[in-house]
């Protein structure tokens, strides 16, 4: 794929010598990394050819990525000057190209730069960070590198703000950040930190000809107990999704900072109430908030990210992009199709490369639907729904040098009953683990393992989703200081069934 920016002045002005010099920091760091070579290889053009041969005319295959990665442009601001003076590296330390190199090394096909905001940061993004992103795209063309930021969402914790790839992407981000990011104003403007401002932002994004994506980060990091939420609440997710359902599409199921226990810190930096198997309580609790949203029929998806700032071997609590957590999207190696997959739920997530492929389908009377899709079943005909789960184990070793094994796969089903009576609802009592499968229950087909199960006499709208683990825990336990490499999970996004 040819990057449209290759025709831009920023690109034509970069000499080969300057590119080599620019790459030096990242290339040196990659070469020195003790983890170099540990991860699975990135997808290449061969994947597209194989997909075409198998009848997929759209060349979609599962492509791993990370939409929450920080660079040295997550810095600090000296507000004693007017305008504030920006200083690189105040919070995260790596050049944009270093993150891209490491993303490639650990098998990612796409990645996104999501730096923190701050007073007048919109101008820093436009004038300093974006030109570096353009250079990184030239240096590491194998990895699609999205432009965006970790948005300082009004009245909420941080969110991904992913901008579509186009010639005016930098100006589009500048417009949204400068107008709506709660920390961008200088002097500080308390009027930016309100729920009304968040809705105004989402409506403005919805009105743009090229629509961005918004995904909530570490949603329960400020929670003080199970079901006792902090900055992010069920009400705010519902109101935002109601305002812009094609923009505000989900939250991180597995937050970043997963290497915390390796340096004696909380997994995910969840200091007040822990993660469960590395996953946020909003996702990990069967019948919890995520299931409550799905039970309303919402298209609300989960992802998994690194939130990489500083690697754990160098004083931080993070893994490299793709080293531990991956968000897999069924898409072509194309910016627009990756975003389309994220927007429409063609997503599954995993940690520690427990598996490298996952397909979940529901079928009835010759019709079928996959993750993010809906299957319509006639109430006048056969109402059994056949579920197929197909997963591919890792070939080789993961980023820790392990060969992880799937111990169990769970099929989870919940009813879709329509909007909840309260915007604060965070449970779906109909959601259950309807079947658990162990190694004796799956069959090998080529490189994949296949599980089949039938939902009998389906009489109501429902959704089905899947999770699997390397552990023997019936439900994910609250995390402490165990190694994250010993506690691996994968989760699908749902497939929907409508009875008509």
Coordinates of C-alpha atoms in Angstrom, one line a residue:
X1 CA 0.0 0.0 0.0
X2 CA 1.3 3.4 -0.9
X3 CA 1.0 6.1 1.8
X4 CA -0.7 9.1 0.4
X5 CA 1.6 11.3 2.5
X6 CA 4.5 10.1 0.3
X7 CA 3.6 12.9 -2.1
X8 CA 3.5 15.5 0.7
X9 CA 6.2 18.2 1.1
X10 CA 7.1 16.8 4.6
X11 CA 8.1 13.5 2.9
X12 CA 9.9 14.9 -0.1
X13 CA 12.1 17.1 2.1
X14 CA 13.5 14.1 4.1
X15 CA 16.8 13.0 2.7
X16 CA 18.0 9.4 3.1
X17 CA 20.8 10.5 5.4
X18 CA 18.4 12.4 7.7
X19 CA 16.1 9.3 7.8
X20 CA 19.0 7.1 8.8
X21 CA 20.0 9.6 11.5
X22 CA 16.4 9.8 12.7
X23 CA 16.1 6.0 13.0
X24 CA 19.2 5.7 15.0
X25 CA 17.7 6.0 18.4
X26 CA 14.9 3.5 17.8
X27 CA 17.1 1.0 15.8
X28 CA 19.8 1.1 18.5
X29 CA 17.3 0.5 21.3
X30 CA 15.7 -2.4 19.3
X31 CA 19.0 -4.0 18.7
X32 CA 19.9 -3.7 22.4
X33 CA 16.6 -5.1 23.6
X34 CA 16.9 -8.4 25.4
X35 CA 13.5 -9.3 24.0
X36 CA 14.4 -8.8 20.4
X37 CA 13.3 -11.8 18.3
X38 CA 11.0 -13.1 21.0
X39 CA 7.7 -12.2 19.4
X40 CA 5.8 -13.7 16.5
X41 CA 6.5 -12.3 13.1
X42 CA 4.2 -9.5 11.8
X43 CA 1.7 -10.2 9.1
X44 CA 2.8 -9.7 5.5
X45 CA 1.5 -9.7 2.0
X46 CA 1.4 -13.5 2.0
X47 CA -1.6 -13.2 4.4
X48 CA -3.6 -11.3 1.8
X49 CA -2.8 -13.8 -0.9
X50 CA -3.9 -16.7 1.3
X51 CA -7.1 -14.9 2.2
X52 CA -7.8 -14.4 -1.5
X53 CA -7.2 -18.0 -2.3
X54 CA -9.6 -19.1 0.4
X55 CA -12.5 -17.2 -1.1
X56 CA -12.3 -14.0 0.9
X57 CA -12.4 -11.5 -1.9
X58 CA -11.9 -8.6 0.5
X59 CA -8.6 -10.0 1.8
X60 CA -9.5 -9.7 5.4
X61 CA -7.4 -11.6 7.9
X62 CA -6.8 -11.1 11.7
X63 CA -4.3 -8.3 12.2
X64 CA -2.9 -7.4 15.6
X65 CA -2.5 -3.9 16.8
X66 CA -2.4 -1.4 19.7
X67 CA -4.3 1.8 19.8
X68 CA -2.8 3.2 23.1
X69 CA 0.9 3.9 22.9
X70 CA 2.9 6.9 24.2
X71 CA 5.9 8.6 22.8
X72 CA 8.3 11.3 24.1
X73 CA 5.6 13.7 23.2
X74 CA 3.8 12.7 26.4
X75 CA 5.9 15.4 28.1
X76 CA 5.5 18.1 30.6
X77 CA 4.7 21.8 30.5
X78 CA 6.2 24.8 32.2
X79 CA 3.2 27.0 32.8
X80 CA 5.3 29.8 34.3
X81 CA 5.7 31.0 30.7
X82 CA 3.0 32.3 28.4
X83 CA 2.4 30.3 26.3
X84 CA 3.5 27.2 28.3
X85 CA 6.8 25.7 27.3
X86 CA 6.7 22.0 26.3
X87 CA 9.4 19.6 27.4
X88 CA 9.7 16.2 25.8
X89 CA 9.9 13.0 27.8
X90 CA 8.3 14.1 31.0
X91 CA 6.0 11.1 31.1
X92 CA 7.0 8.7 28.3
X93 CA 10.4 8.6 26.7
X94 CA 10.6 6.8 23.4
X95 CA 10.6 8.4 19.9
X96 CA 7.6 7.6 17.8
X97 CA 9.7 5.5 15.5
X98 CA 11.0 3.4 18.4
X99 CA 7.5 2.4 19.2
X100 CA 6.8 1.5 15.6
X101 CA 10.0 -0.6 15.4
X102 CA 9.1 -2.5 18.5
X103 CA 5.5 -2.9 17.3
X104 CA 6.8 -4.5 14.2
X105 CA 9.1 -6.7 16.2
X106 CA 6.3 -8.1 18.3
X107 CA 4.0 -8.9 15.4
X108 CA 1.7 -5.8 15.1
X109 CA 0.3 -4.7 11.8
X110 CA -1.0 -1.4 13.0
X111 CA -0.4 0.9 15.9
X112 CA -1.5 4.3 17.1
X113 CA 0.4 7.2 18.8
X114 CA -1.7 8.4 21.7
X115 CA 0.2 11.0 23.7
X116 CA -1.1 12.9 26.7
X117 CA -2.5 16.4 26.3
X118 CA -1.9 19.5 28.3
X119 CA -2.1 23.3 28.1
X120 CA -1.7 24.2 24.4
X121 CA -0.7 20.6 23.6
X122 CA -2.8 20.7 20.4
X123 CA -0.2 23.0 18.9
X124 CA 2.6 20.6 20.0
X125 CA 0.9 17.8 18.3
X126 CA 0.4 19.8 15.1
X127 CA 3.9 21.4 14.9
X128 CA 6.2 18.8 16.5
X129 CA 4.8 15.4 17.0
X130 CA 3.0 15.0 13.6
X131 CA 6.1 15.6 11.5
X132 CA 7.8 12.9 13.5
X133 CA 4.9 10.5 12.8
X134 CA 5.2 11.2 9.1
X135 CA 8.9 10.3 9.2
X136 CA 8.2 7.2 11.2
X137 CA 5.7 6.0 8.5
X138 CA 8.5 6.2 6.0
X139 CA 10.9 4.4 8.2
X140 CA 8.6 1.6 9.2
X141 CA 6.1 1.2 6.3
X142 CA 5.2 -2.4 7.4
X143 CA 3.2 -1.0 10.3
X144 CA 0.2 1.2 9.7
X145 CA 0.6 4.1 12.1
X146 CA -2.5 6.0 13.1
X147 CA -2.6 9.6 14.2
X148 CA -4.5 10.6 17.3
X149 CA -4.1 11.1 21.0
X150 CA -5.0 10.1 24.5
X151 CA -7.9 12.5 24.7
X152 CA -8.5 14.4 28.0
X153 CA -12.2 13.6 27.9
X154 CA -14.4 16.1 29.6
X155 CA -15.7 14.7 33.0
X156 CA -14.1 11.3 32.3
X157 CA -10.8 9.5 32.3
X158 CA -8.6 9.3 29.2
X159 CA -9.9 8.0 25.9
X160 CA -8.4 7.0 22.5
X161 CA -9.2 9.6 19.9
X162 CA -8.3 7.9 16.6
X163 CA -8.3 10.0 13.5
X164 CA -9.0 8.5 10.0
X165 CA -5.9 8.5 7.8
X166 CA -6.2 11.3 5.2
X167 CA -4.3 14.3 4.0
X168 CA -5.8 16.7 6.6
X169 CA -5.6 14.3 9.6
X170 CA -3.4 16.6 11.6
X171 CA -5.7 19.5 11.2
X172 CA -8.7 17.4 12.2
X173 CA -7.0 16.3 15.4
X174 CA -6.0 19.9 16.1
X175 CA -9.6 21.1 15.7
X176 CA -11.0 18.5 18.2
X177 CA -8.2 18.8 20.7
X178 CA -8.0 22.6 20.7
X179 CA -11.8 22.9 21.1
X180 CA -12.7 20.0 23.5
X181 CA -9.7 18.5 25.4
X182 CA -10.3 19.6 29.0
X183 CA -6.6 20.3 29.6
X184 CA -5.8 22.1 26.4
X185 CA -7.0 25.5 27.4
X186 CA -4.6 28.0 28.9
X187 CA -5.4 29.4 31.4
X188 CA -7.5 26.5 32.7
X189 CA -11.1 26.5 31.7
X190 CA -13.4 24.6 34.2
X191 CA -16.2 24.7 31.7
X192 CA -14.4 22.1 29.6
X193 CA -14.6 19.5 32.3
X194 CA -18.4 18.7 32.2
X195 CA -20.5 15.9 30.8
X196 CA -22.3 18.4 28.6
X197 CA -18.9 19.2 27.0
X198 CA -18.2 15.5 26.3
X199 CA -21.5 15.2 24.5
X200 CA -20.8 18.4 22.5
X201 CA -17.4 16.8 21.5
X202 CA -19.0 13.6 20.4
X203 CA -21.7 15.4 18.4
X204 CA -19.0 17.5 16.7
X205 CA -17.0 14.4 15.9
X206 CA -20.2 12.7 14.5
X207 CA -20.8 15.7 12.2
X208 CA -17.4 15.4 10.6
X209 CA -17.2 14.0 7.0
X210 CA -14.4 11.6 8.2
X211 CA -15.5 10.2 11.5
X212 CA -13.0 9.4 14.2
X213 CA -13.2 6.7 16.8
X214 CA -13.4 7.1 20.6
X215 CA -12.6 4.3 23.0
X216 CA -12.4 4.6 26.8
X217 CA -9.1 3.8 28.6
X218 CA -8.5 2.0 31.9
X219 CA -12.1 2.6 32.9
X220 CA -12.0 1.2 36.4
X221 CA -8.6 2.5 37.4
X222 CA -10.2 5.1 39.7
X223 CA -12.8 2.6 41.0
X224 CA -12.6 1.9 44.8
X225 CA -14.5 -1.4 44.8
X226 CA -16.3 -4.0 42.7
X227 CA -19.2 -2.0 41.1
X228 CA -18.1 1.2 42.9
X229 CA -17.0 3.3 40.0
X230 CA -14.7 6.3 39.8
X231 CA -14.3 8.8 36.9
X232 CA -16.1 6.6 34.4
X233 CA -19.6 5.5 35.1
X234 CA -22.3 3.4 33.3
X235 CA -24.4 6.5 32.8
X236 CA -21.7 8.4 31.0
X237 CA -21.0 5.5 28.6
X238 CA -24.7 5.2 27.8
X239 CA -25.1 8.9 27.2
X240 CA -22.0 9.1 25.0
X241 CA -23.0 6.0 23.0
X242 CA -26.5 7.4 22.5
X243 CA -25.1 10.7 21.2
X244 CA -22.7 9.1 18.7
X245 CA -23.0 5.3 18.5
X246 CA -20.7 5.1 15.4
X247 CA -18.0 7.2 17.2
X248 CA -18.1 6.1 20.9
X249 CA -17.8 2.3 20.5
X250 CA -16.2 0.7 23.5
X251 CA -13.6 0.5 26.2
X252 CA -10.3 -1.3 27.0
X253 CA -11.2 -4.7 28.3
X254 CA -7.6 -5.2 29.3
X255 CA -5.8 -2.0 30.2
X256 CA -2.1 -1.4 29.8
X257 CA 0.7 -1.3 32.4
X258 CA 0.4 -5.1 32.7
X259 CA 4.1 -5.5 33.7
X260 CA 3.4 -3.8 37.0
X261 CA 3.8 -7.0 39.1
X262 CA 7.3 -7.6 37.6
X263 CA 8.4 -4.4 39.4
X264 CA 6.3 -4.8 42.5
X265 CA 3.4 -2.6 41.4
X266 CA -0.3 -3.2 40.7
X267 CA -1.2 -4.8 37.5
X268 CA -2.7 -2.2 35.1
X269 CA -1.8 0.5 37.7
X270 CA -5.1 -0.4 39.3
X271 CA -4.1 0.7 42.8
X272 CA -7.5 1.0 44.5
X273 CA -9.4 -2.0 43.1
X274 CA -7.6 -4.7 41.1
X275 CA -7.9 -6.1 37.6
X276 CA -9.2 -9.7 37.2
X277 CA -6.9 -11.9 35.0
X278 CA -5.5 -8.6 33.7
X279 CA -9.0 -7.4 32.6
X280 CA -11.0 -4.5 33.9
X281 CA -13.9 -5.4 36.2
X282 CA -16.3 -3.9 33.7
X283 CA -15.3 -6.7 31.3
X284 CA -14.2 -9.5 33.5
X285 CA -17.4 -9.9 35.6
X286 CA -19.8 -12.2 33.9
X287 CA -23.2 -10.4 33.9
X288 CA -21.4 -7.1 34.7
X289 CA -21.4 -3.7 33.0
X290 CA -20.2 -4.9 29.6
X291 CA -23.0 -7.5 29.5
X292 CA -25.5 -4.9 30.7
X293 CA -24.6 -2.8 27.7
X294 CA -24.7 -5.7 25.3
X295 CA -28.0 -6.8 26.8
X296 CA -29.5 -3.5 25.6
X297 CA -28.4 -4.4 22.1
X298 CA -25.6 -1.9 22.1
X299 CA -22.6 -2.4 19.7
X300 CA -20.0 -1.9 22.4
X301 CA -16.6 -3.5 22.0
X302 CA -13.6 -4.3 24.1
X303 CA -9.9 -3.9 23.2
X304 CA -6.5 -4.6 24.8
X305 CA -3.5 -2.2 24.8
X306 CA 0.0 -1.7 26.2
X307 CA -0.4 1.9 27.4
X308 CA 3.4 1.9 26.8
X309 CA 5.4 4.7 28.5
X310 CA 8.6 3.1 29.8
X311 CA 9.5 -0.6 29.5
X312 CA 9.6 -2.5 32.8
X313 CA 13.3 -3.4 32.3
X314 CA 14.1 0.3 32.1
X315 CA 12.3 1.6 35.1
X316 CA 8.7 1.6 34.0
X317 CA 5.8 -0.9 34.4
X318 CA 5.0 -1.5 30.7
X319 CA 5.5 -4.0 27.9
X320 CA 6.3 -2.9 24.4
X321 CA 3.4 -2.6 22.0
X322 CA 2.4 -6.1 21.1
X323 CA 4.8 -7.8 23.5
X324 CA 2.0 -8.9 25.9
X325 CA -1.4 -7.5 24.8
X326 CA -2.9 -7.5 21.3
X327 CA -6.1 -6.2 19.8
X328 CA -6.8 -8.3 16.7
X329 CA -9.0 -6.8 13.9
X330 CA -10.4 -8.7 10.9
X331 CA -9.3 -6.3 8.1
X332 CA -7.2 -5.7 5.1
X333 CA -3.8 -4.1 5.7
X334 CA -5.5 -0.7 5.1
X335 CA -6.1 2.2 7.4
X336 CA -9.8 2.6 6.5
X337 CA -10.5 -1.1 6.9
X338 CA -8.7 -1.4 10.3
X339 CA -10.9 1.5 11.5
X340 CA -14.0 -0.2 10.0
X341 CA -13.2 -3.3 11.9
X342 CA -12.8 -1.4 15.2
X343 CA -16.0 0.5 14.6
X344 CA -18.0 -2.7 13.8
X345 CA -16.7 -5.2 16.3
X346 CA -14.6 -7.5 14.2
X347 CA -12.3 -7.7 17.2
X348 CA -10.9 -10.2 19.7
X349 CA -8.2 -9.6 22.3
X350 CA -5.6 -11.6 24.0
X351 CA -2.6 -11.5 26.4
X352 CA 0.7 -13.3 26.2
X353 CA 0.0 -14.7 22.7
X354 CA -2.0 -17.6 24.3
X355 CA -3.6 -17.9 20.9
X356 CA -3.0 -16.1 17.5
X357 CA -6.4 -16.7 15.9
X358 CA -10.0 -16.7 17.1
X359 CA -13.3 -17.1 15.1
X360 CA -16.7 -17.2 16.7
X361 CA -19.7 -17.9 14.4
X362 CA -23.4 -18.5 14.9
X363 CA -25.4 -20.3 12.2
X364 CA -29.0 -21.4 11.5
X365 CA -30.6 -22.8 8.3
X366 CA -27.6 -22.0 6.1
X367 CA -27.1 -18.5 7.4
X368 CA -24.2 -17.5 9.6
X369 CA -22.8 -14.4 11.4
X370 CA -19.4 -13.7 13.0
X371 CA -18.1 -11.3 15.7
X372 CA -19.8 -7.9 15.4
X373 CA -22.5 -9.3 13.1
X374 CA -26.2 -10.4 13.6
X375 CA -27.9 -13.7 12.7
X376 CA -31.6 -13.6 12.1
X377 CA -33.5 -16.7 13.1
X378 CA -37.2 -17.3 12.1
X379 CA -39.4 -18.1 15.0
X380 CA -41.5 -20.2 12.6
X381 CA -38.7 -22.5 11.7
X382 CA -35.9 -24.4 13.4
X383 CA -34.7 -22.2 16.2
X384 CA -31.5 -24.1 17.2
X385 CA -28.4 -21.9 16.8
X386 CA -25.1 -23.7 16.1
X387 CA -22.0 -22.0 17.6
X388 CA -18.6 -22.7 16.3
X389 CA -15.4 -21.6 18.1
X390 CA -12.2 -21.9 16.2
X391 CA -8.9 -20.9 17.8
X392 CA -5.2 -21.2 16.7
X393 CA -2.5 -21.8 19.4
X394 CA 0.8 -20.0 19.2
X395 CA 3.4 -21.6 17.1
X396 CA 6.7 -21.1 18.9
X397 CA 7.3 -18.9 22.0
X398 CA 5.8 -15.7 23.3
X399 CA 7.5 -12.6 24.5
X400 CA 8.5 -14.3 27.7
X401 CA 10.0 -17.3 25.9
X402 CA 7.0 -19.5 27.0
X403 CA 4.8 -21.9 25.0
X404 CA 1.4 -21.2 26.6
X405 CA -1.4 -23.7 26.5
X406 CA -5.1 -23.1 26.5
X407 CA -6.6 -24.9 29.5
X408 CA -10.3 -24.0 29.0
X409 CA -12.7 -22.1 26.8
X410 CA -16.0 -20.6 28.0
X411 CA -19.1 -19.9 26.0
X412 CA -21.0 -17.0 27.5
X413 CA -24.6 -16.1 26.5
X414 CA -26.9 -13.3 27.5
X415 CA -30.3 -12.1 26.5
X416 CA -31.0 -8.8 24.7
X417 CA -33.9 -7.2 26.5
X418 CA -33.7 -3.6 25.4
X419 CA -32.8 -0.4 27.2
X420 CA -32.4 -0.6 30.9
X421 CA -34.8 1.3 33.2
X422 CA -31.8 3.1 34.7
X423 CA -28.8 4.6 33.0
X424 CA -26.8 3.5 36.0
X425 CA -27.5 -0.2 35.5
X426 CA -24.3 -2.3 35.6
X427 CA -25.6 -5.9 35.5
X428 CA -27.3 -8.3 33.2
X429 CA -28.8 -11.2 35.2
X430 CA -29.5 -13.3 32.1
X431 CA -25.8 -13.6 31.2
X432 CA -24.3 -17.0 32.0
X433 CA -21.4 -19.3 31.2
X434 CA -23.5 -21.9 29.3
X435 CA -20.7 -24.3 28.5
X436 CA -17.1 -24.9 29.5
X437 CA -14.7 -26.7 27.2
X438 CA -11.4 -28.5 28.0
X439 CA -8.8 -30.0 25.7
X440 CA -10.9 -33.2 25.3
X441 CA -13.8 -31.1 23.9
X442 CA -11.9 -29.6 20.9
X443 CA -10.8 -31.2 17.7
X444 CA -7.7 -30.3 15.6
X445 CA -8.4 -29.1 12.1
X446 CA -5.1 -28.1 10.3
X447 CA -3.5 -25.5 12.6
X448 CA -6.7 -24.7 14.4
X449 CA -8.8 -26.2 17.2
X450 CA -12.5 -26.3 16.7
X451 CA -15.4 -26.5 19.3
X452 CA -19.0 -26.9 18.4
X453 CA -22.1 -26.3 20.6
X454 CA -25.8 -25.9 19.9
X455 CA -28.1 -23.4 21.6
X456 CA -31.4 -25.2 21.6
X457 CA -34.8 -23.6 21.1
X458 CA -33.7 -20.0 21.0
X459 CA -36.8 -17.9 21.6
X460 CA -35.4 -14.5 22.4
X461 CA -32.7 -12.1 21.1
X462 CA -29.3 -12.9 22.5
X463 CA -25.6 -12.5 22.1
X464 CA -22.8 -15.0 22.5
X465 CA -19.2 -14.3 23.4
X466 CA -16.2 -16.4 24.2
X467 CA -13.2 -16.3 26.6
X468 CA -10.3 -18.7 27.2
X469 CA -7.5 -19.0 29.7
X470 CA -4.2 -20.7 30.5
X471 CA -5.3 -21.0 34.1
X472 CA -7.6 -23.4 36.0
X473 CA -9.6 -20.5 37.5
X474 CA -13.4 -20.9 36.9
X475 CA -13.7 -17.1 37.0
X476 CA -10.8 -14.7 36.8
X477 CA -9.5 -14.0 40.3
X478 CA -8.5 -10.6 41.6
X479 CA -4.9 -9.9 40.6
X480 CA -2.1 -9.4 43.1
X481 CA 1.7 -9.7 42.3
X482 CA 1.6 -12.9 40.4
X483 CA 3.5 -12.8 37.1
X484 CA 1.2 -11.6 34.2
X485 CA 2.8 -14.4 32.1
X486 CA 1.2 -17.0 34.3
X487 CA -2.3 -15.6 34.0
X488 CA -3.3 -15.4 30.3
X489 CA -6.7 -14.8 28.8
X490 CA -8.4 -14.1 25.5
X491 CA -11.9 -12.6 24.9
X492 CA -14.0 -12.4 21.8
X493 CA -16.4 -9.6 21.0
X494 CA -20.0 -10.9 20.6
X495 CA -22.0 -12.3 17.8
X496 CA -25.8 -11.3 18.0
X497 CA -28.9 -13.4 17.3
X498 CA -32.2 -11.9 16.5
X499 CA -35.5 -13.9 16.6
X500 CA -38.1 -12.7 14.2

